[in-house]
Amino acid sequence: MKYYILFGPPGAGKGTQATAMVEKYNLHHISTGALLRKEIAAGTELGRLAKGLIENGNLVPDEVVEGMIENEFNTVKGIDGFLLDGFPRTLPQAEALDNILKKSSEEVTATVSIMIPDEMIMERIKGRALKEGRADDASEDIINNRIATYHAQTEPLIDYYKSAGKYHEADGVGTIEEIRERIFSIMDKF
Ligand code: ADP
């Protein structure tokens, strides 16, 4: 099984590119953000816990997302691998992922990072807000907090995966097709 991590700041275009990646490489897409929004919409206990955190631009507790990931690994069959989108987002989550995979003698295949400058994050998220109406896209303050959360908690993962020799970066500035080709040329190596 292949285990790809799709990495990048909020608004980098991970969701957009994920669709093409799962199709071409027969992967199952796991977006922790989408799974959490589903829980919120269903009004579950987990959804109620997640709602306040997400809508202020904060992360939900590591154990919550780790449980969701392990559950997906154990239930989805008939694919060549998984595409993790929005997970891991903290160092403890990255370590937990390594431990979960180790139980079945598997490991992370590669981290594919879509990189855009901070100035572009705000612009892209505001564009998406008009189309999707996500509560965590609704105000500049929330978006700024998500950018700060990304730099403080998620960006250190770049060094974690670089040290493991698993970090690959695609420039996220360009057309959707150009970025897709950059990503495919990375994934074709595995
Ligand atoms: P974006 O790609 O714009 O950052 P996501 O849909 O991936 O948006 O995530 C939305 C929100 O869901 C995050 O801001 C965070 O609050 C929560 N979330 C998603 N994934 C995780 C995670 N791995 N750990 C903690 N919180 C998460």
Coordinates of C-alpha atoms and ligand atoms in Angstrom, one line a residue:
M1 CA 0.0 0.0 0.0
K2 CA 1.1 3.5 -0.7
Y3 CA 0.6 6.2 1.9
Y4 CA 0.9 9.7 0.5
I5 CA 0.7 12.8 2.6
L6 CA -0.7 15.9 0.8
F7 CA 0.9 18.8 2.6
G8 CA 0.6 22.6 2.4
P9 CA -0.8 25.7 4.1
P10 CA -4.5 26.3 4.2
G11 CA -5.8 27.4 0.8
A12 CA -2.9 25.9 -1.1
G13 CA -5.2 23.9 -3.3
K14 CA -4.9 20.5 -1.6
G15 CA -8.6 19.6 -2.1
T16 CA -8.5 20.6 -5.8
Q17 CA -5.4 18.5 -6.6
A18 CA -6.5 15.6 -4.4
T19 CA -9.3 14.7 -6.8
A20 CA -6.9 14.2 -9.7
M21 CA -4.4 12.4 -7.6
V22 CA -6.8 9.8 -6.2
E23 CA -8.1 9.1 -9.7
K24 CA -4.8 8.6 -11.4
Y25 CA -3.2 6.5 -8.7
N26 CA -6.3 4.6 -7.4
L27 CA -6.0 6.1 -3.9
H28 CA -8.6 6.7 -1.2
H29 CA -8.8 10.4 -0.3
I30 CA -8.9 11.1 3.5
S31 CA -9.5 14.7 4.3
T32 CA -9.6 15.2 8.0
G33 CA -11.2 18.6 7.5
A34 CA -14.0 17.1 5.4
L35 CA -14.5 14.3 7.9
L36 CA -14.8 16.8 10.7
R37 CA -17.3 19.0 8.8
K38 CA -19.4 15.8 8.2
E39 CA -19.4 15.2 12.0
I40 CA -20.5 18.9 12.6
A41 CA -23.3 18.6 10.0
A42 CA -24.5 15.4 11.6
G43 CA -24.5 17.1 15.0
T44 CA -22.5 14.3 16.7
E45 CA -20.7 14.7 20.0
L46 CA -17.4 14.8 18.2
G47 CA -18.9 17.4 15.8
R48 CA -20.0 19.6 18.7
L49 CA -16.5 19.5 20.2
A50 CA -14.8 20.2 16.8
K51 CA -17.2 23.1 15.8
G52 CA -16.0 25.7 18.2
L53 CA -12.3 24.9 17.6
I54 CA -12.5 24.9 13.8
E55 CA -14.6 28.0 13.6
N56 CA -12.0 29.9 15.5
G57 CA -9.1 28.6 13.4
N58 CA -7.7 26.2 16.0
L59 CA -6.9 22.5 15.6
V60 CA -9.0 19.7 17.1
P61 CA -7.2 17.4 19.6
D62 CA -4.7 15.0 18.1
E63 CA -6.4 11.9 19.5
V64 CA -9.6 12.8 17.6
V65 CA -8.0 12.9 14.2
E66 CA -5.7 10.0 14.9
G67 CA -8.8 7.8 15.6
M68 CA -10.5 9.0 12.4
I69 CA -7.4 8.1 10.3
E70 CA -7.0 4.6 11.8
N71 CA -10.7 3.9 11.3
E72 CA -10.4 4.8 7.6
F73 CA -7.3 2.6 7.2
N74 CA -9.1 -0.3 8.6
T75 CA -12.3 0.0 6.7
V76 CA -11.5 1.1 3.1
K77 CA -10.4 -1.8 0.8
G78 CA -9.7 -2.4 -2.9
I79 CA -7.4 0.5 -3.5
D80 CA -3.6 1.0 -4.1
G81 CA -3.1 3.4 -1.3
F82 CA -4.3 6.4 0.7
L83 CA -4.0 10.1 0.2
L84 CA -3.9 11.9 3.5
D85 CA -5.1 15.5 3.1
G86 CA -4.8 17.7 6.2
F87 CA -3.2 15.0 8.3
P88 CA -0.7 15.0 10.0
R89 CA -0.9 18.6 11.1
T90 CA 1.2 18.4 14.3
L91 CA 4.4 16.5 15.2
P92 CA 2.6 14.2 17.7
Q93 CA 0.2 13.4 14.8
A94 CA 3.1 12.5 12.5
E95 CA 4.6 10.3 15.2
A96 CA 1.2 8.6 15.8
L97 CA 0.9 8.0 12.0
D98 CA 4.3 6.3 11.9
N99 CA 3.2 4.1 14.8
I100 CA -0.2 3.2 13.3
L101 CA 1.5 2.2 10.0
K102 CA 4.3 0.3 11.8
K103 CA 1.6 -2.1 13.3
S104 CA 1.0 -3.4 9.8
S105 CA 4.7 -3.1 8.7
E106 CA 3.8 -0.1 6.5
E107 CA 5.3 3.4 6.2
V108 CA 4.7 6.8 4.7
T109 CA 5.5 6.6 1.0
A110 CA 6.1 10.3 0.4
T111 CA 5.0 13.8 1.4
V112 CA 3.9 15.9 -1.5
S113 CA 3.8 19.5 -0.5
I114 CA 2.0 22.3 -2.3
M115 CA 3.7 25.6 -1.4
I116 CA 2.2 29.1 -1.8
P117 CA 3.3 32.4 -0.2
D118 CA 1.2 33.7 2.8
E119 CA -0.1 36.6 0.7
M120 CA -1.8 34.2 -1.6
I121 CA -3.4 32.2 1.2
M122 CA -5.8 35.0 2.2
E123 CA -6.7 35.7 -1.5
R124 CA -7.5 32.0 -2.2
I125 CA -9.5 31.4 0.9
K126 CA -11.6 34.4 0.3
G127 CA -12.3 33.2 -3.2
R128 CA -13.3 29.8 -1.8
A129 CA -15.5 31.4 0.9
L130 CA -17.7 32.8 -1.9
K131 CA -18.2 29.4 -3.4
E132 CA -18.3 27.0 -0.5
G133 CA -19.5 29.1 2.5
R134 CA -17.3 27.4 5.1
A135 CA -17.6 29.0 8.5
D136 CA -13.9 28.9 9.1
D137 CA -13.4 30.9 5.8
A138 CA -15.8 33.6 7.0
S139 CA -13.5 36.3 8.5
E140 CA -10.0 37.6 8.1
D141 CA -9.3 37.1 11.8
I142 CA -10.1 33.4 11.6
I143 CA -8.0 33.0 8.4
N144 CA -5.1 34.8 10.1
N145 CA -5.3 32.5 13.1
R146 CA -5.3 29.5 10.8
I147 CA -2.2 30.8 9.0
A148 CA -0.5 31.4 12.4
T149 CA -1.6 27.9 13.5
Y150 CA 0.0 26.5 10.4
H151 CA 3.3 28.2 10.9
A152 CA 3.5 27.3 14.6
Q153 CA 2.2 23.7 14.6
T154 CA 2.2 22.3 11.1
E155 CA 5.3 23.8 9.4
P156 CA 7.7 21.9 11.7
L157 CA 6.6 18.8 9.9
I158 CA 8.6 19.9 6.8
D159 CA 11.8 19.2 8.7
Y160 CA 10.4 16.0 10.1
Y161 CA 9.8 14.6 6.7
K162 CA 13.0 16.1 5.2
S163 CA 15.0 14.2 7.8
A164 CA 13.2 11.0 6.8
G165 CA 14.0 11.7 3.1
K166 CA 10.3 11.8 2.4
Y167 CA 9.6 15.5 1.6
H168 CA 8.8 16.6 -2.0
E169 CA 7.7 20.1 -2.9
A170 CA 5.6 21.3 -5.8
D171 CA 5.3 25.0 -6.5
G172 CA 1.7 25.9 -5.9
V173 CA 1.7 29.0 -7.9
G174 CA 0.3 28.6 -11.5
T175 CA -2.7 27.1 -13.2
I176 CA -4.5 24.0 -11.7
E177 CA -3.2 22.0 -14.6
E178 CA 0.4 23.2 -14.2
I179 CA 0.4 22.3 -10.5
R180 CA -1.2 19.0 -11.2
E181 CA 1.6 18.0 -13.6
R182 CA 4.2 19.0 -11.1
I183 CA 2.6 16.8 -8.5
F184 CA 2.2 13.9 -11.0
S185 CA 5.9 14.1 -11.8
I186 CA 6.7 13.6 -8.1
M187 CA 4.3 10.8 -7.6
D188 CA 5.4 8.9 -10.7
K189 CA 8.7 8.2 -8.9
F190 CA 7.0 5.9 -6.3
Ligands
ADP1 P1 -7.6 23.9 5.1 O1 -7.0 23.0 4.0 O2 -8.2 25.2 4.5 O3 -6.7 24.2 6.2 P2 -9.2 21.7 6.2 O4 -10.5 21.4 5.6 O5 -8.1 20.8 5.9 O6 -8.9 23.2 5.7 O7 -9.3 21.8 7.8 C1 -10.3 22.6 8.4 C2 -10.1 22.7 9.9 O8 -10.3 21.3 10.5 C3 -8.7 23.0 10.4 O9 -8.5 24.4 10.5 C4 -8.7 22.4 11.8 O10 -9.4 23.1 12.7 C5 -9.4 21.1 11.6 N1 -8.5 20.0 11.3 C6 -8.4 19.4 10.0 N2 -7.4 18.5 10.1 C7 -6.9 18.5 11.3 C8 -5.9 17.8 12.0 N3 -5.1 16.8 11.4 N4 -5.6 18.0 13.3 C9 -6.3 18.9 14.0 N5 -7.3 19.7 13.4 C10 -7.6 19.4 12.1

